[in-house]
Amino acid sequence: MCIRDRQIALGVSLRCQHLAWYTMARGGKRDYPPCFNYQSSSWKYHRETEDYFARLCLMITRGEAEREVLVLHPMESYWSERAALAPPKGGTDEALVTVMTALLESHHDFDLGDEDILARHASVEAKSLRVGKARYHAVVVPPAVTWRRTTVDLLERFADAGGKIVVVAPAAERVDCEKGGRFAEIHSREDVRTVECEREQIAEALDAARVRTVSVADSKGEVAPVLVQRRSHEGRTILFLANTDRGKGHAADVAVSRTTGGVEDW
């Protein structure tokens, strides 16, 4: 269940089983994937697996996810890099994976911010960035080639309002694909943190921004293999923890901020 638990922790709540054969007769098939039906020797045990995931998916579709961090998505940098037949090795895609992994392993849950959606729907309210119904108190800017001017304007307003911004180097040198622009002015501000594309530096910068709502830690720090999803539903907090380490379990202390009352192990 490790793979499926990981997917659910990352927000994949609808399962699509592969298939069930009508018949195993003849040799007309070119593909022989696992079958979820009576032909499988494990069919009699599927009830236990399906009941588990049915209950779990019910819980993680209740209410709203709580995420304090928005990570800008450098989609237009991807396009510029892939205009060539041979995209650069170690480009913005690998850097984004490093940033996302650092946040997941340090238990700073996040959403990805599309520049087009931000241009149409984002606004700054007090010290938070609002996109539709979602509110974020920190923005992480991953390595990129270029950002839109509308995104730079939004970041500037967010920083002026006291919002927390973490820029992961190397920072973009272009705005709307043109050299220069005001983004250099933003990541050089004293109230904007610039770090290298390394897990420890990214996690430490967000800890300094004080946006953590969940901690799963042992004596050595946050337990990286444990993924977390936090939700709010009818005044209650739902917390799903998934250990993705196939080799062993982990003993850890779980701390949750902004919540009251007792704990129910469901």
PDB file of C-alpha atoms in Angstrom:
ATOM      1  CA  MET A   1       0.000   0.000   0.000  1.00  0.00           C
ATOM      2  CA  CYS A   2       3.051   2.264   0.254  1.00  0.00           C
ATOM      3  CA  ILE A   3       2.738   3.664  -3.291  1.00  0.00           C
ATOM      4  CA  ARG A   4      -1.009   4.308  -2.968  1.00  0.00           C
ATOM      5  CA  ASP A   5      -0.610   5.893   0.473  1.00  0.00           C
ATOM      6  CA  ARG A   6       1.982   8.239  -1.018  1.00  0.00           C
ATOM      7  CA  GLN A   7      -0.394   9.234  -3.796  1.00  0.00           C
ATOM      8  CA  ILE A   8      -3.209   9.913  -1.329  1.00  0.00           C
ATOM      9  CA  ALA A   9      -0.924  12.017   0.873  1.00  0.00           C
ATOM     10  CA  LEU A  10      -0.156  14.090  -2.226  1.00  0.00           C
ATOM     11  CA  GLY A  11      -3.863  14.593  -2.946  1.00  0.00           C
ATOM     12  CA  VAL A  12      -4.754  11.819  -5.427  1.00  0.00           C
ATOM     13  CA  SER A  13      -8.155  10.824  -4.062  1.00  0.00           C
ATOM     14  CA  LEU A  14      -9.785   8.929  -6.959  1.00  0.00           C
ATOM     15  CA  ARG A  15      -8.565   5.408  -7.629  1.00  0.00           C
ATOM     16  CA  CYS A  16      -8.914   3.859 -11.071  1.00  0.00           C
ATOM     17  CA  GLN A  17      -8.375   0.113 -11.077  1.00  0.00           C
ATOM     18  CA  HIS A  18      -6.680  -1.150 -14.197  1.00  0.00           C
ATOM     19  CA  LEU A  19      -9.153  -3.637 -15.621  1.00  0.00           C
ATOM     20  CA  ALA A  20     -11.013  -6.924 -15.303  1.00  0.00           C
ATOM     21  CA  TRP A  21     -10.971  -9.515 -18.087  1.00  0.00           C
ATOM     22  CA  TYR A  22     -14.166 -10.735 -19.676  1.00  0.00           C
ATOM     23  CA  THR A  23     -12.317 -13.893 -20.690  1.00  0.00           C
ATOM     24  CA  MET A  24      -8.834 -15.406 -20.746  1.00  0.00           C
ATOM     25  CA  ALA A  25      -9.595 -17.469 -23.836  1.00  0.00           C
ATOM     26  CA  ARG A  26      -7.559 -17.477 -27.054  1.00  0.00           C
ATOM     27  CA  GLY A  27      -4.374 -15.570 -27.789  1.00  0.00           C
ATOM     28  CA  GLY A  28      -5.685 -12.299 -29.123  1.00  0.00           C
ATOM     29  CA  LYS A  29      -4.326 -10.183 -26.261  1.00  0.00           C
ATOM     30  CA  ARG A  30      -1.136  -8.190 -26.630  1.00  0.00           C
ATOM     31  CA  ASP A  31      -1.050  -6.945 -23.049  1.00  0.00           C
ATOM     32  CA  TYR A  32      -1.299  -8.949 -19.831  1.00  0.00           C
ATOM     33  CA  PRO A  33      -1.529  -6.525 -16.876  1.00  0.00           C
ATOM     34  CA  PRO A  34      -2.692  -7.578 -13.403  1.00  0.00           C
ATOM     35  CA  CYS A  35      -6.380  -8.435 -13.322  1.00  0.00           C
ATOM     36  CA  PHE A  36      -8.688  -7.216 -10.548  1.00  0.00           C
ATOM     37  CA  ASN A  37     -11.248 -10.009 -10.750  1.00  0.00           C
ATOM     38  CA  TYR A  38     -11.843 -13.615  -9.765  1.00  0.00           C
ATOM     39  CA  GLN A  39      -9.059 -14.843 -12.081  1.00  0.00           C
ATOM     40  CA  SER A  40      -6.508 -13.359  -9.665  1.00  0.00           C
ATOM     41  CA  SER A  41      -5.340 -15.544  -6.775  1.00  0.00           C
ATOM     42  CA  SER A  42      -5.514 -12.507  -4.460  1.00  0.00           C
ATOM     43  CA  TRP A  43      -9.133 -11.717  -5.335  1.00  0.00           C
ATOM     44  CA  LYS A  44     -10.506 -13.022  -2.037  1.00  0.00           C
ATOM     45  CA  TYR A  45      -8.338 -10.529  -0.126  1.00  0.00           C
ATOM     46  CA  HIS A  46      -9.288  -7.451  -2.146  1.00  0.00           C
ATOM     47  CA  ARG A  47     -12.086  -6.525   0.271  1.00  0.00           C
ATOM     48  CA  GLU A  48      -9.555  -5.655   2.972  1.00  0.00           C
ATOM     49  CA  THR A  49      -7.568  -3.413   0.630  1.00  0.00           C
ATOM     50  CA  GLU A  50     -10.609  -1.730  -0.900  1.00  0.00           C
ATOM     51  CA  ASP A  51     -12.278  -1.053   2.464  1.00  0.00           C
ATOM     52  CA  TYR A  52      -9.083   0.614   3.670  1.00  0.00           C
ATOM     53  CA  PHE A  53      -8.818   2.891   0.652  1.00  0.00           C
ATOM     54  CA  ALA A  54     -12.550   3.628   0.563  1.00  0.00           C
ATOM     55  CA  ARG A  55     -12.444   4.935   4.137  1.00  0.00           C
ATOM     56  CA  LEU A  56      -9.209   6.813   3.543  1.00  0.00           C
ATOM     57  CA  CYS A  57     -10.387   8.503   0.345  1.00  0.00           C
ATOM     58  CA  LEU A  58     -13.613   9.495   2.100  1.00  0.00           C
ATOM     59  CA  MET A  59     -11.648  11.294   4.806  1.00  0.00           C
ATOM     60  CA  ILE A  60      -9.253  13.137   2.506  1.00  0.00           C
ATOM     61  CA  THR A  61     -12.089  14.488   0.381  1.00  0.00           C
ATOM     62  CA  ARG A  62     -13.865  16.076   3.354  1.00  0.00           C
ATOM     63  CA  GLY A  63     -13.442  19.785   3.927  1.00  0.00           C
ATOM     64  CA  GLU A  64     -10.501  21.770   2.569  1.00  0.00           C
ATOM     65  CA  ALA A  65      -6.771  21.160   2.461  1.00  0.00           C
ATOM     66  CA  GLU A  66      -4.712  23.535   4.612  1.00  0.00           C
ATOM     67  CA  ARG A  67      -1.530  24.696   2.900  1.00  0.00           C
ATOM     68  CA  GLU A  68       0.460  27.737   3.942  1.00  0.00           C
ATOM     69  CA  VAL A  69       2.985  27.708   1.088  1.00  0.00           C
ATOM     70  CA  LEU A  70       2.638  28.486  -2.627  1.00  0.00           C
ATOM     71  CA  VAL A  71       5.385  27.331  -4.996  1.00  0.00           C
ATOM     72  CA  LEU A  72       5.489  29.187  -8.302  1.00  0.00           C
ATOM     73  CA  HIS A  73       5.487  26.828 -11.289  1.00  0.00           C
ATOM     74  CA  PRO A  74       8.092  27.748 -13.955  1.00  0.00           C
ATOM     75  CA  MET A  75       6.106  26.344 -16.885  1.00  0.00           C
ATOM     76  CA  GLU A  76       7.163  29.061 -19.309  1.00  0.00           C
ATOM     77  CA  SER A  77      10.801  28.419 -18.418  1.00  0.00           C
ATOM     78  CA  TYR A  78      10.204  24.794 -19.455  1.00  0.00           C
ATOM     79  CA  TRP A  79       8.956  25.975 -22.828  1.00  0.00           C
ATOM     80  CA  SER A  80      12.010  28.158 -23.384  1.00  0.00           C
ATOM     81  CA  GLU A  81      14.393  25.339 -22.441  1.00  0.00           C
ATOM     82  CA  ARG A  82      12.632  22.810 -24.626  1.00  0.00           C
ATOM     83  CA  ALA A  83      12.627  25.012 -27.683  1.00  0.00           C
ATOM     84  CA  ALA A  84      15.986  23.362 -28.370  1.00  0.00           C
ATOM     85  CA  LEU A  85      16.150  19.726 -29.459  1.00  0.00           C
ATOM     86  CA  ALA A  86      18.439  18.939 -26.523  1.00  0.00           C
ATOM     87  CA  PRO A  87      17.102  20.510 -23.289  1.00  0.00           C
ATOM     88  CA  PRO A  88      19.849  21.433 -20.800  1.00  0.00           C
ATOM     89  CA  LYS A  89      20.755  18.815 -18.234  1.00  0.00           C
ATOM     90  CA  GLY A  90      19.818  19.859 -14.713  1.00  0.00           C
ATOM     91  CA  GLY A  91      17.339  22.495 -15.912  1.00  0.00           C
ATOM     92  CA  THR A  92      14.351  24.018 -14.177  1.00  0.00           C
ATOM     93  CA  ASP A  93      12.483  20.693 -14.092  1.00  0.00           C
ATOM     94  CA  GLU A  94      15.123  19.003 -11.926  1.00  0.00           C
ATOM     95  CA  ALA A  95      15.394  22.098  -9.735  1.00  0.00           C
ATOM     96  CA  LEU A  96      11.621  22.128  -9.180  1.00  0.00           C
ATOM     97  CA  VAL A  97      11.709  18.460  -8.149  1.00  0.00           C
ATOM     98  CA  THR A  98      14.442  19.300  -5.627  1.00  0.00           C
ATOM     99  CA  VAL A  99      12.360  22.165  -4.207  1.00  0.00           C
ATOM    100  CA  MET A 100       9.175  20.091  -3.961  1.00  0.00           C
ATOM    101  CA  THR A 101      11.009  17.161  -2.371  1.00  0.00           C
ATOM    102  CA  ALA A 102      12.582  19.484   0.191  1.00  0.00           C
ATOM    103  CA  LEU A 103       9.168  20.851   1.167  1.00  0.00           C
ATOM    104  CA  LEU A 104       7.495  17.446   1.343  1.00  0.00           C
ATOM    105  CA  GLU A 105      10.277  15.899   3.411  1.00  0.00           C
ATOM    106  CA  SER A 106      10.300  18.829   5.839  1.00  0.00           C
ATOM    107  CA  HIS A 107       6.466  18.717   6.104  1.00  0.00           C
ATOM    108  CA  HIS A 108       5.710  22.106   4.566  1.00  0.00           C
ATOM    109  CA  ASP A 109       2.696  21.217   2.427  1.00  0.00           C
ATOM    110  CA  PHE A 110       2.202  23.413  -0.621  1.00  0.00           C
ATOM    111  CA  ASP A 111       0.256  24.168  -3.777  1.00  0.00           C
ATOM    112  CA  LEU A 112       1.742  24.903  -7.188  1.00  0.00           C
ATOM    113  CA  GLY A 113       0.953  28.342  -8.559  1.00  0.00           C
ATOM    114  CA  ASP A 114       0.272  28.725 -12.276  1.00  0.00           C
ATOM    115  CA  GLU A 115       1.262  32.177 -13.532  1.00  0.00           C
ATOM    116  CA  ASP A 116      -1.801  32.562 -15.736  1.00  0.00           C
ATOM    117  CA  ILE A 117      -4.192  31.715 -12.893  1.00  0.00           C
ATOM    118  CA  LEU A 118      -2.288  34.040 -10.558  1.00  0.00           C
ATOM    119  CA  ALA A 119      -2.534  36.878 -13.084  1.00  0.00           C
ATOM    120  CA  ARG A 120      -6.320  36.491 -13.240  1.00  0.00           C
ATOM    121  CA  HIS A 121      -7.274  35.531  -9.694  1.00  0.00           C
ATOM    122  CA  ALA A 122      -4.527  36.367  -7.160  1.00  0.00           C
ATOM    123  CA  SER A 123      -4.600  39.314  -4.773  1.00  0.00           C
ATOM    124  CA  VAL A 124      -2.746  40.445  -1.655  1.00  0.00           C
ATOM    125  CA  GLU A 125      -4.740  40.734   1.572  1.00  0.00           C
ATOM    126  CA  ALA A 126      -2.846  41.883   4.661  1.00  0.00           C
ATOM    127  CA  LYS A 127       0.202  39.579   4.853  1.00  0.00           C
ATOM    128  CA  SER A 128      -1.354  36.756   2.830  1.00  0.00           C
ATOM    129  CA  LEU A 129      -1.616  35.938  -0.852  1.00  0.00           C
ATOM    130  CA  ARG A 130      -5.141  34.964  -1.848  1.00  0.00           C
ATOM    131  CA  VAL A 131      -5.991  32.819  -4.871  1.00  0.00           C
ATOM    132  CA  GLY A 132      -9.709  32.080  -5.003  1.00  0.00           C
ATOM    133  CA  LYS A 133     -10.561  30.553  -1.616  1.00  0.00           C
ATOM    134  CA  ALA A 134      -6.952  29.651  -0.792  1.00  0.00           C
ATOM    135  CA  ARG A 135      -4.654  31.816   1.311  1.00  0.00           C
ATOM    136  CA  TYR A 136      -0.880  31.496   1.499  1.00  0.00           C
ATOM    137  CA  HIS A 137       1.512  33.096   3.944  1.00  0.00           C
ATOM    138  CA  ALA A 138       4.734  32.200   2.128  1.00  0.00           C
ATOM    139  CA  VAL A 139       5.754  31.975  -1.527  1.00  0.00           C
ATOM    140  CA  VAL A 140       8.665  29.888  -2.771  1.00  0.00           C
ATOM    141  CA  VAL A 141      10.191  30.992  -6.077  1.00  0.00           C
ATOM    142  CA  PRO A 142      12.129  28.074  -7.636  1.00  0.00           C
ATOM    143  CA  PRO A 143      14.981  28.426 -10.143  1.00  0.00           C
ATOM    144  CA  ALA A 144      13.698  29.624 -13.514  1.00  0.00           C
ATOM    145  CA  VAL A 145      14.670  31.244 -16.766  1.00  0.00           C
ATOM    146  CA  THR A 146      11.875  33.827 -16.825  1.00  0.00           C
ATOM    147  CA  TRP A 147       8.805  35.030 -14.926  1.00  0.00           C
ATOM    148  CA  ARG A 148       5.837  37.019 -16.152  1.00  0.00           C
ATOM    149  CA  ARG A 149       5.684  40.708 -15.361  1.00  0.00           C
ATOM    150  CA  THR A 150       2.322  40.118 -13.670  1.00  0.00           C
ATOM    151  CA  THR A 151       3.980  37.578 -11.358  1.00  0.00           C
ATOM    152  CA  VAL A 152       6.784  39.992 -10.482  1.00  0.00           C
ATOM    153  CA  ASP A 153       4.244  42.727  -9.734  1.00  0.00           C
ATOM    154  CA  LEU A 154       2.316  40.330  -7.475  1.00  0.00           C
ATOM    155  CA  LEU A 155       5.477  39.313  -5.606  1.00  0.00           C
ATOM    156  CA  GLU A 156       6.403  42.946  -5.091  1.00  0.00           C
ATOM    157  CA  ARG A 157       2.994  43.757  -3.603  1.00  0.00           C
ATOM    158  CA  PHE A 158       3.159  40.645  -1.427  1.00  0.00           C
ATOM    159  CA  ALA A 159       6.616  41.578  -0.090  1.00  0.00           C
ATOM    160  CA  ASP A 160       5.516  45.177   0.543  1.00  0.00           C
ATOM    161  CA  ALA A 161       2.594  43.828   2.611  1.00  0.00           C
ATOM    162  CA  GLY A 162       4.957  41.807   4.799  1.00  0.00           C
ATOM    163  CA  GLY A 163       4.518  38.420   3.100  1.00  0.00           C
ATOM    164  CA  LYS A 164       7.290  35.836   3.302  1.00  0.00           C
ATOM    165  CA  ILE A 165       9.171  35.078   0.063  1.00  0.00           C
ATOM    166  CA  VAL A 166      11.927  32.501  -0.394  1.00  0.00           C
ATOM    167  CA  VAL A 167      13.866  32.654  -3.669  1.00  0.00           C
ATOM    168  CA  VAL A 168      15.801  29.505  -4.615  1.00  0.00           C
ATOM    169  CA  ALA A 169      18.926  30.192  -6.651  1.00  0.00           C
ATOM    170  CA  PRO A 170      19.776  30.463  -9.463  1.00  0.00           C
ATOM    171  CA  ALA A 171      17.139  33.187  -9.768  1.00  0.00           C
ATOM    172  CA  ALA A 172      15.571  34.109 -13.095  1.00  0.00           C
ATOM    173  CA  GLU A 173      17.338  36.877 -14.997  1.00  0.00           C
ATOM    174  CA  ARG A 174      14.463  37.585 -17.382  1.00  0.00           C
ATOM    175  CA  VAL A 175      10.953  39.032 -17.119  1.00  0.00           C
ATOM    176  CA  ASP A 176       8.571  38.190 -19.965  1.00  0.00           C
ATOM    177  CA  CYS A 177      11.626  36.533 -21.568  1.00  0.00           C
ATOM    178  CA  GLU A 178      13.487  39.847 -21.775  1.00  0.00           C
ATOM    179  CA  LYS A 179      16.779  40.453 -19.979  1.00  0.00           C
ATOM    180  CA  GLY A 180      16.585  42.586 -16.868  1.00  0.00           C
ATOM    181  CA  GLY A 181      13.350  43.646 -15.226  1.00  0.00           C
ATOM    182  CA  ARG A 182      12.421  44.144 -11.569  1.00  0.00           C
ATOM    183  CA  PHE A 183      12.752  40.561 -10.367  1.00  0.00           C
ATOM    184  CA  ALA A 184      16.410  41.161  -9.459  1.00  0.00           C
ATOM    185  CA  GLU A 185      15.241  43.983  -7.215  1.00  0.00           C
ATOM    186  CA  ILE A 186      12.829  41.651  -5.433  1.00  0.00           C
ATOM    187  CA  HIS A 187      15.233  38.819  -4.599  1.00  0.00           C
ATOM    188  CA  SER A 188      17.860  41.340  -3.456  1.00  0.00           C
ATOM    189  CA  ARG A 189      15.500  42.876  -0.868  1.00  0.00           C
ATOM    190  CA  GLU A 190      16.469  42.438   2.777  1.00  0.00           C
ATOM    191  CA  ASP A 191      13.052  41.004   3.639  1.00  0.00           C
ATOM    192  CA  VAL A 192      13.290  38.339   0.903  1.00  0.00           C
ATOM    193  CA  ARG A 193      15.324  35.211   1.658  1.00  0.00           C
ATOM    194  CA  THR A 194      17.543  33.774  -1.118  1.00  0.00           C
ATOM    195  CA  VAL A 195      18.917  30.243  -0.658  1.00  0.00           C
ATOM    196  CA  GLU A 196      20.710  27.621  -2.709  1.00  0.00           C
ATOM    197  CA  CYS A 197      18.768  24.728  -4.259  1.00  0.00           C
ATOM    198  CA  GLU A 198      19.483  22.394  -1.329  1.00  0.00           C
ATOM    199  CA  ARG A 199      16.983  20.644   0.937  1.00  0.00           C
ATOM    200  CA  GLU A 200      18.432  21.890   4.223  1.00  0.00           C
ATOM    201  CA  GLN A 201      18.588  25.538   3.170  1.00  0.00           C
ATOM    202  CA  ILE A 202      15.066  25.533   1.727  1.00  0.00           C
ATOM    203  CA  ALA A 203      13.588  23.868   4.819  1.00  0.00           C
ATOM    204  CA  GLU A 204      15.463  26.196   7.176  1.00  0.00           C
ATOM    205  CA  ALA A 205      14.245  29.277   5.283  1.00  0.00           C
ATOM    206  CA  LEU A 206      10.615  28.193   5.627  1.00  0.00           C
ATOM    207  CA  ASP A 207      11.114  27.364   9.294  1.00  0.00           C
ATOM    208  CA  ALA A 208      12.409  30.906   9.756  1.00  0.00           C
ATOM    209  CA  ALA A 209       9.257  32.207   8.035  1.00  0.00           C
ATOM    210  CA  ARG A 210       7.206  30.493  10.771  1.00  0.00           C
ATOM    211  CA  VAL A 211       4.625  28.960   8.460  1.00  0.00           C
ATOM    212  CA  ARG A 212       4.834  25.407   9.785  1.00  0.00           C
ATOM    213  CA  THR A 213       1.510  23.865  10.855  1.00  0.00           C
ATOM    214  CA  VAL A 214       2.568  20.202  11.206  1.00  0.00           C
ATOM    215  CA  SER A 215       5.761  18.647  12.542  1.00  0.00           C
ATOM    216  CA  VAL A 216       6.633  14.939  12.443  1.00  0.00           C
ATOM    217  CA  ALA A 217      10.033  14.767  14.099  1.00  0.00           C
ATOM    218  CA  ASP A 218      12.376  12.549  16.065  1.00  0.00           C
ATOM    219  CA  SER A 219      15.581  13.457  17.894  1.00  0.00           C
ATOM    220  CA  LYS A 220      17.336  14.115  14.557  1.00  0.00           C
ATOM    221  CA  GLY A 221      14.685  16.428  13.107  1.00  0.00           C
ATOM    222  CA  GLU A 222      11.792  16.055  10.687  1.00  0.00           C
ATOM    223  CA  VAL A 223      11.278  12.428   9.567  1.00  0.00           C
ATOM    224  CA  ALA A 224      11.619  12.740   5.793  1.00  0.00           C
ATOM    225  CA  PRO A 225       9.919   9.479   4.665  1.00  0.00           C
ATOM    226  CA  VAL A 226       6.641  10.410   6.387  1.00  0.00           C
ATOM    227  CA  LEU A 227       4.338  12.473   4.176  1.00  0.00           C
ATOM    228  CA  VAL A 228       1.562  14.604   5.639  1.00  0.00           C
ATOM    229  CA  GLN A 229      -1.759  15.980   4.457  1.00  0.00           C
ATOM    230  CA  ARG A 230      -3.721  18.320   6.726  1.00  0.00           C
ATOM    231  CA  ARG A 231      -7.387  19.231   6.173  1.00  0.00           C
ATOM    232  CA  SER A 232     -10.071  21.154   8.018  1.00  0.00           C
ATOM    233  CA  HIS A 233     -13.673  19.957   8.116  1.00  0.00           C
ATOM    234  CA  GLU A 234     -16.547  21.358  10.176  1.00  0.00           C
ATOM    235  CA  GLY A 235     -14.256  22.826  12.798  1.00  0.00           C
ATOM    236  CA  ARG A 236     -12.083  19.725  13.041  1.00  0.00           C
ATOM    237  CA  THR A 237      -8.609  18.931  11.777  1.00  0.00           C
ATOM    238  CA  ILE A 238      -7.954  15.804   9.694  1.00  0.00           C
ATOM    239  CA  LEU A 239      -4.344  14.651   9.558  1.00  0.00           C
ATOM    240  CA  PHE A 240      -3.156  11.844   7.277  1.00  0.00           C
ATOM    241  CA  LEU A 241       0.370  10.498   7.782  1.00  0.00           C
ATOM    242  CA  ALA A 242       1.927   8.071   5.301  1.00  0.00           C
ATOM    243  CA  ASN A 243       5.239   6.315   5.897  1.00  0.00           C
ATOM    244  CA  THR A 244       6.839   5.833   2.472  1.00  0.00           C
ATOM    245  CA  ASP A 245       9.847   3.963   3.853  1.00  0.00           C
ATOM    246  CA  ARG A 246       9.460   0.340   2.764  1.00  0.00           C
ATOM    247  CA  GLY A 247      12.309  -0.777   4.986  1.00  0.00           C
ATOM    248  CA  LYS A 248      11.171   0.259   8.460  1.00  0.00           C
ATOM    249  CA  GLY A 249       8.777   2.189  10.610  1.00  0.00           C
ATOM    250  CA  HIS A 250       9.617   5.436  12.402  1.00  0.00           C
ATOM    251  CA  ALA A 251       8.937   6.627  15.925  1.00  0.00           C
ATOM    252  CA  ALA A 252       8.201  10.343  15.925  1.00  0.00           C
ATOM    253  CA  ASP A 253       6.462  13.116  17.827  1.00  0.00           C
ATOM    254  CA  VAL A 254       3.606  14.758  15.909  1.00  0.00           C
ATOM    255  CA  ALA A 255       2.850  18.411  16.648  1.00  0.00           C
ATOM    256  CA  VAL A 256      -0.101  20.275  15.115  1.00  0.00           C
ATOM    257  CA  SER A 257      -0.616  24.025  15.438  1.00  0.00           C
ATOM    258  CA  ARG A 258      -3.878  25.990  15.500  1.00  0.00           C
ATOM    259  CA  THR A 259      -6.031  23.176  16.793  1.00  0.00           C
ATOM    260  CA  THR A 260      -7.795  22.322  20.061  1.00  0.00           C
ATOM    261  CA  GLY A 261      -9.550  19.350  21.592  1.00  0.00           C
ATOM    262  CA  GLY A 262      -8.723  15.660  21.710  1.00  0.00           C
ATOM    263  CA  VAL A 263      -7.197  13.237  19.234  1.00  0.00           C
ATOM    264  CA  GLU A 264      -9.128  10.429  17.568  1.00  0.00           C
ATOM    265  CA  ASP A 265      -7.206   7.581  15.899  1.00  0.00           C
ATOM    266  CA  TRP A 266      -9.523   6.670  13.026  1.00  0.00           C
TER     267      TRP A 266
END
